[in-house]
């Protein structure tokens, strides 16, 4: 399967939305608790070794980081939530920025919510699902680090989370993902392609460019 995300590059980071890129085109946000595997997933999906390292640089971790896939199509790395070294009041502030972003961003077409398959649907995850539901945003869940469980256990976890999602955010979708084995990468890219409206024709265009 063709990967449309190889040319993805860092655009800018901003703590609130003041210096965000123009709110036009389409973008997909990646949300998750710290350590959920968000950076690893972004790197694997874009086939870049250190794209998301930028988001981890000191000072950038609390920013909303924008990446350009191609003209007016973006991936957005939201601040990871739950990092122990950050004060409660700081976390509260990030929460507000994330909530505001999800509620107001016109070009946002959907949210990828990443959760460690062994610790799904923690408080923050449920909060994000509620915000997405309220904002009418489609949501796709990646159950990350699927390699940490045996196949049967991973499948059972998937079914369990699927049941809970049907209550928390009906209509949302989910899949297993592993940055280590790369399982689920094609499925994740297909979902991104679908939401961003990237088709085989776009592929021909970029091949010609
Ligand atoms: P982030 O804080 O959400 O950006 O998480 P990272 O991508 O930095 O990953 C957190 C930790 O989990 C790191 O030690 C990664 O090596 C590890 N990790 C991430 N994805 C996977 C995975 O698919 N499988 C395994 N086994 N470990 C992973």
mmCIF file of C-alpha atoms and ligand atoms in Angstrom:
data_model
loop_
_atom_site.group_PDB
_atom_site.id
_atom_site.type_symbol
_atom_site.label_atom_id
_atom_site.label_comp_id
_atom_site.label_asym_id
_atom_site.label_seq_id
_atom_site.Cartn_x
_atom_site.Cartn_y
_atom_site.Cartn_z
ATOM 1 C CA UNK A 1 0.000 0.000 0.000
ATOM 2 C CA UNK A 2 1.264 3.461 -0.905
ATOM 3 C CA UNK A 3 2.331 5.787 1.863
ATOM 4 C CA UNK A 4 1.267 9.394 1.350
ATOM 5 C CA UNK A 5 2.895 10.556 4.557
ATOM 6 C CA UNK A 6 6.589 10.269 3.738
ATOM 7 C CA UNK A 7 6.920 13.955 2.873
ATOM 8 C CA UNK A 8 5.379 15.093 6.139
ATOM 9 C CA UNK A 9 7.359 17.913 7.744
ATOM 10 C CA UNK A 10 7.158 20.024 10.868
ATOM 11 C CA UNK A 11 5.372 23.344 10.420
ATOM 12 C CA UNK A 12 5.170 24.968 13.841
ATOM 13 C CA UNK A 13 4.218 24.561 17.474
ATOM 14 C CA UNK A 14 1.995 26.859 19.493
ATOM 15 C CA UNK A 15 0.813 26.622 23.119
ATOM 16 C CA UNK A 16 -2.620 28.083 22.417
ATOM 17 C CA UNK A 17 -3.978 28.627 18.945
ATOM 18 C CA UNK A 18 -2.693 32.124 18.394
ATOM 19 C CA UNK A 19 0.016 31.292 15.895
ATOM 20 C CA UNK A 20 -1.580 28.162 14.442
ATOM 21 C CA UNK A 21 -1.498 27.701 10.654
ATOM 22 C CA UNK A 22 -4.456 29.162 8.773
ATOM 23 C CA UNK A 23 -7.581 27.207 9.617
ATOM 24 C CA UNK A 24 -8.187 25.992 6.058
ATOM 25 C CA UNK A 25 -7.883 22.644 4.318
ATOM 26 C CA UNK A 26 -8.034 19.539 6.514
ATOM 27 C CA UNK A 27 -6.142 18.241 9.512
ATOM 28 C CA UNK A 28 -6.216 15.225 11.818
ATOM 29 C CA UNK A 29 -5.171 15.451 15.448
ATOM 30 C CA UNK A 30 -3.333 12.781 17.434
ATOM 31 C CA UNK A 31 -4.243 12.701 21.120
ATOM 32 C CA UNK A 32 -3.110 10.457 23.941
ATOM 33 C CA UNK A 33 -1.691 10.255 27.415
ATOM 34 C CA UNK A 34 2.064 10.630 27.789
ATOM 35 C CA UNK A 35 3.819 7.387 26.985
ATOM 36 C CA UNK A 36 0.845 6.031 25.000
ATOM 37 C CA UNK A 37 3.173 5.678 22.012
ATOM 38 C CA UNK A 38 2.034 8.760 20.085
ATOM 39 C CA UNK A 39 5.484 9.815 18.867
ATOM 40 C CA UNK A 40 6.379 6.272 17.857
ATOM 41 C CA UNK A 41 3.113 5.927 15.931
ATOM 42 C CA UNK A 42 3.577 9.250 14.126
ATOM 43 C CA UNK A 43 7.088 8.258 13.135
ATOM 44 C CA UNK A 44 6.024 4.840 11.836
ATOM 45 C CA UNK A 45 2.986 6.160 9.980
ATOM 46 C CA UNK A 46 5.081 8.827 8.252
ATOM 47 C CA UNK A 47 8.061 6.471 7.786
ATOM 48 C CA UNK A 48 10.307 9.006 9.447
ATOM 49 C CA UNK A 49 12.677 8.135 12.184
ATOM 50 C CA UNK A 50 12.389 11.291 14.199
ATOM 51 C CA UNK A 51 9.539 13.451 12.955
ATOM 52 C CA UNK A 52 7.753 13.476 16.285
ATOM 53 C CA UNK A 53 10.965 13.967 18.231
ATOM 54 C CA UNK A 54 10.378 17.626 17.478
ATOM 55 C CA UNK A 55 7.230 17.508 19.592
ATOM 56 C CA UNK A 56 9.274 16.052 22.441
ATOM 57 C CA UNK A 57 11.919 18.764 22.500
ATOM 58 C CA UNK A 58 11.963 20.683 25.789
ATOM 59 C CA UNK A 59 9.443 23.501 25.579
ATOM 60 C CA UNK A 60 7.545 21.859 22.740
ATOM 61 C CA UNK A 61 5.889 19.108 24.780
ATOM 62 C CA UNK A 62 3.175 21.473 25.923
ATOM 63 C CA UNK A 63 2.562 22.836 22.454
ATOM 64 C CA UNK A 64 0.142 21.835 19.767
ATOM 65 C CA UNK A 65 2.512 20.820 16.981
ATOM 66 C CA UNK A 66 1.445 21.061 13.353
ATOM 67 C CA UNK A 67 2.910 18.932 10.565
ATOM 68 C CA UNK A 68 2.282 19.407 6.873
ATOM 69 C CA UNK A 69 1.467 16.275 4.841
ATOM 70 C CA UNK A 70 1.035 18.221 1.620
ATOM 71 C CA UNK A 71 -0.743 21.394 0.516
ATOM 72 C CA UNK A 72 -3.255 22.288 3.182
ATOM 73 C CA UNK A 73 -3.351 18.785 4.694
ATOM 74 C CA UNK A 74 -1.927 18.462 8.189
ATOM 75 C CA UNK A 75 -1.325 16.087 11.072
ATOM 76 C CA UNK A 76 -1.427 17.648 14.522
ATOM 77 C CA UNK A 77 0.316 16.318 17.613
ATOM 78 C CA UNK A 78 -1.572 17.402 20.738
ATOM 79 C CA UNK A 79 0.292 17.673 24.052
ATOM 80 C CA UNK A 80 0.534 14.311 25.815
ATOM 81 C CA UNK A 81 -1.464 14.321 29.002
ATOM 82 C CA UNK A 82 -0.590 12.924 32.415
ATOM 83 C CA UNK A 83 3.135 13.548 32.527
ATOM 84 C CA UNK A 84 3.998 13.140 36.205
ATOM 85 C CA UNK A 85 6.484 16.004 36.386
ATOM 86 C CA UNK A 86 3.917 18.584 35.376
ATOM 87 C CA UNK A 87 1.797 20.332 37.986
ATOM 88 C CA UNK A 88 -1.948 19.826 38.182
ATOM 89 C CA UNK A 89 -2.596 23.458 37.293
ATOM 90 C CA UNK A 90 -0.402 23.132 34.206
ATOM 91 C CA UNK A 91 -2.255 19.981 33.174
ATOM 92 C CA UNK A 92 -5.532 21.809 33.630
ATOM 93 C CA UNK A 93 -4.282 24.540 31.304
ATOM 94 C CA UNK A 94 -3.286 22.023 28.611
ATOM 95 C CA UNK A 95 -6.660 20.382 28.947
ATOM 96 C CA UNK A 96 -8.319 23.697 28.257
ATOM 97 C CA UNK A 97 -6.140 24.298 25.206
ATOM 98 C CA UNK A 98 -6.900 20.849 23.843
ATOM 99 C CA UNK A 99 -10.634 21.209 24.505
ATOM 100 C CA UNK A 100 -10.676 24.610 22.859
ATOM 101 C CA UNK A 101 -8.763 23.316 19.857
ATOM 102 C CA UNK A 102 -11.169 20.380 19.415
ATOM 103 C CA UNK A 103 -14.196 22.621 19.766
ATOM 104 C CA UNK A 104 -13.161 25.477 17.528
ATOM 105 C CA UNK A 105 -10.832 24.232 14.819
ATOM 106 C CA UNK A 106 -12.776 24.291 11.565
ATOM 107 C CA UNK A 107 -10.266 22.318 9.485
ATOM 108 C CA UNK A 108 -10.150 19.474 12.012
ATOM 109 C CA UNK A 109 -11.800 16.478 10.340
ATOM 110 C CA UNK A 110 -11.146 13.841 12.982
ATOM 111 C CA UNK A 111 -9.109 12.666 15.935
ATOM 112 C CA UNK A 112 -6.827 9.683 16.378
ATOM 113 C CA UNK A 113 -6.867 8.724 20.048
ATOM 114 C CA UNK A 114 -3.916 6.568 21.075
ATOM 115 C CA UNK A 115 -4.158 4.343 24.131
ATOM 116 C CA UNK A 116 -1.756 1.720 25.443
ATOM 117 C CA UNK A 117 -3.632 -1.547 24.919
ATOM 118 C CA UNK A 118 -2.821 -2.536 28.494
ATOM 119 C CA UNK A 119 -4.260 0.673 29.992
ATOM 120 C CA UNK A 120 -7.148 1.871 27.830
ATOM 121 C CA UNK A 121 -9.852 4.423 28.547
ATOM 122 C CA UNK A 122 -8.264 6.268 31.435
ATOM 123 C CA UNK A 123 -9.839 9.490 32.645
ATOM 124 C CA UNK A 124 -8.149 11.682 30.026
ATOM 125 C CA UNK A 125 -9.106 9.318 27.197
ATOM 126 C CA UNK A 126 -12.733 9.417 28.248
ATOM 127 C CA UNK A 127 -12.571 13.204 28.422
ATOM 128 C CA UNK A 128 -11.209 13.411 24.863
ATOM 129 C CA UNK A 129 -13.916 11.039 23.653
ATOM 130 C CA UNK A 130 -16.582 13.192 25.280
ATOM 131 C CA UNK A 131 -15.172 16.376 23.733
ATOM 132 C CA UNK A 132 -15.013 14.725 20.310
ATOM 133 C CA UNK A 133 -18.545 13.463 20.658
ATOM 134 C CA UNK A 134 -19.785 16.909 21.696
ATOM 135 C CA UNK A 135 -17.937 18.581 18.819
ATOM 136 C CA UNK A 136 -19.265 16.039 16.319
ATOM 137 C CA UNK A 137 -15.743 14.854 15.483
ATOM 138 C CA UNK A 138 -15.154 11.360 14.170
ATOM 139 C CA UNK A 139 -12.669 9.427 16.263
ATOM 140 C CA UNK A 140 -10.387 6.521 15.482
ATOM 141 C CA UNK A 141 -8.690 4.703 18.352
ATOM 142 C CA UNK A 142 -5.283 3.075 18.028
ATOM 143 C CA UNK A 143 -4.695 0.486 20.727
ATOM 144 C CA UNK A 144 -0.934 0.853 20.821
ATOM 145 C CA UNK A 145 1.853 -1.515 21.823
ATOM 146 C CA UNK A 146 -0.333 -4.444 20.715
ATOM 147 C CA UNK A 147 2.860 -6.519 20.551
ATOM 148 C CA UNK A 148 2.906 -6.474 24.358
ATOM 149 C CA UNK A 149 -0.036 -8.890 24.431
ATOM 150 C CA UNK A 150 -0.500 -12.311 22.887
ATOM 151 C CA UNK A 151 -2.774 -12.342 19.850
ATOM 152 C CA UNK A 152 -5.785 -13.712 21.754
ATOM 153 C CA UNK A 153 -5.433 -11.238 24.594
ATOM 154 C CA UNK A 154 -5.037 -8.357 22.141
ATOM 155 C CA UNK A 155 -8.214 -9.424 20.346
ATOM 156 C CA UNK A 156 -10.075 -9.661 23.654
ATOM 157 C CA UNK A 157 -8.884 -6.168 24.637
ATOM 158 C CA UNK A 158 -10.037 -4.862 21.247
ATOM 159 C CA UNK A 159 -13.527 -6.293 21.720
ATOM 160 C CA UNK A 160 -13.745 -4.980 25.260
ATOM 161 C CA UNK A 161 -12.754 -1.433 24.251
ATOM 162 C CA UNK A 162 -15.080 -1.604 21.241
ATOM 163 C CA UNK A 163 -18.000 -2.290 23.573
ATOM 164 C CA UNK A 164 -17.096 0.643 25.803
ATOM 165 C CA UNK A 165 -16.619 2.945 22.823
ATOM 166 C CA UNK A 166 -20.105 2.169 21.621
ATOM 167 C CA UNK A 167 -21.326 3.870 24.790
ATOM 168 C CA UNK A 168 -18.754 6.663 25.063
ATOM 169 C CA UNK A 169 -18.619 7.697 21.404
ATOM 170 C CA UNK A 170 -20.953 5.704 19.170
ATOM 171 C CA UNK A 171 -19.674 5.559 15.612
ATOM 172 C CA UNK A 172 -16.005 5.726 16.532
ATOM 173 C CA UNK A 173 -13.691 3.078 15.115
ATOM 174 C CA UNK A 174 -10.643 1.298 16.486
ATOM 175 C CA UNK A 175 -7.768 -0.984 15.593
ATOM 176 C CA UNK A 176 -4.707 -2.662 16.996
ATOM 177 C CA UNK A 177 -1.389 -0.936 16.392
ATOM 178 C CA UNK A 178 2.248 -1.671 17.084
ATOM 179 C CA UNK A 179 5.094 0.690 16.260
ATOM 180 C CA UNK A 180 7.457 -2.159 17.051
ATOM 181 C CA UNK A 181 6.105 -4.703 14.540
ATOM 182 C CA UNK A 182 4.377 -2.023 12.400
ATOM 183 C CA UNK A 183 1.154 -4.036 12.571
ATOM 184 C CA UNK A 184 -1.801 -1.772 11.829
ATOM 185 C CA UNK A 185 0.221 0.829 9.927
ATOM 186 C CA UNK A 186 -1.592 0.322 6.616
ATOM 187 C CA UNK A 187 -4.989 0.405 8.318
ATOM 188 C CA UNK A 188 -4.059 3.651 10.094
ATOM 189 C CA UNK A 189 -2.858 5.241 6.841
ATOM 190 C CA UNK A 190 -6.030 4.150 5.050
ATOM 191 C CA UNK A 191 -8.109 5.879 7.698
ATOM 192 C CA UNK A 192 -6.019 9.054 7.398
ATOM 193 C CA UNK A 193 -6.287 8.932 3.572
ATOM 194 C CA UNK A 194 -10.011 8.541 3.858
ATOM 195 C CA UNK A 195 -10.507 11.429 6.264
ATOM 196 C CA UNK A 196 -8.102 13.760 4.444
ATOM 197 C CA UNK A 197 -9.659 12.891 1.108
ATOM 198 C CA UNK A 198 -6.408 11.572 -0.344
ATOM 199 C CA UNK A 199 -7.057 9.324 -3.320
ATOM 200 C CA UNK A 200 -5.033 7.279 -5.790
ATOM 201 C CA UNK A 201 -5.153 10.263 -8.160
ATOM 202 C CA UNK A 202 -3.315 12.427 -5.627
ATOM 203 C CA UNK A 203 -0.707 9.743 -5.599
ATOM 204 C CA UNK A 204 -0.239 9.987 -9.362
ATOM 205 C CA UNK A 205 0.068 13.785 -9.058
ATOM 206 C CA UNK A 206 2.759 13.611 -6.413
ATOM 207 C CA UNK A 207 4.596 10.912 -8.339
ATOM 208 C CA UNK A 208 4.725 13.242 -11.341
ATOM 209 C CA UNK A 209 5.818 16.346 -9.359
HETATM 210 P P1 LIG B 1 4.463 9.242 23.646
HETATM 211 O O1 LIG B 1 4.846 9.835 24.975
HETATM 212 O O2 LIG B 1 3.002 8.964 23.591
HETATM 213 O O3 LIG B 1 4.946 10.024 22.470
HETATM 214 O O4 LIG B 1 5.135 7.784 23.602
HETATM 215 P P2 LIG B 1 6.453 7.250 22.861
HETATM 216 O O5 LIG B 1 6.198 7.065 21.414
HETATM 217 O O6 LIG B 1 7.617 8.100 23.230
HETATM 218 O O7 LIG B 1 6.574 5.803 23.517
HETATM 219 C C1 LIG B 1 6.668 5.626 24.914
HETATM 220 C C2 LIG B 1 7.441 4.351 25.197
HETATM 221 O O8 LIG B 1 6.731 3.227 24.690
HETATM 222 C C3 LIG B 1 8.805 4.323 24.543
HETATM 223 O O9 LIG B 1 9.686 3.667 25.410
HETATM 224 C C4 LIG B 1 8.573 3.503 23.282
HETATM 225 O O10 LIG B 1 9.733 2.819 22.857
HETATM 226 C C5 LIG B 1 7.519 2.515 23.741
HETATM 227 N N1 LIG B 1 6.652 2.098 22.618
HETATM 228 C C6 LIG B 1 5.992 2.909 21.776
HETATM 229 N N2 LIG B 1 5.302 2.196 20.864
HETATM 230 C C7 LIG B 1 5.542 0.896 21.147
HETATM 231 C C8 LIG B 1 5.095 -0.348 20.561
HETATM 232 O O11 LIG B 1 4.353 -0.408 19.587
HETATM 233 N N3 LIG B 1 5.530 -1.502 21.146
HETATM 234 C C9 LIG B 1 6.346 -1.496 22.233
HETATM 235 N N4 LIG B 1 6.701 -2.664 22.740
HETATM 236 N N5 LIG B 1 6.787 -0.352 22.797
HETATM 237 C C10 LIG B 1 6.390 0.835 22.265
#
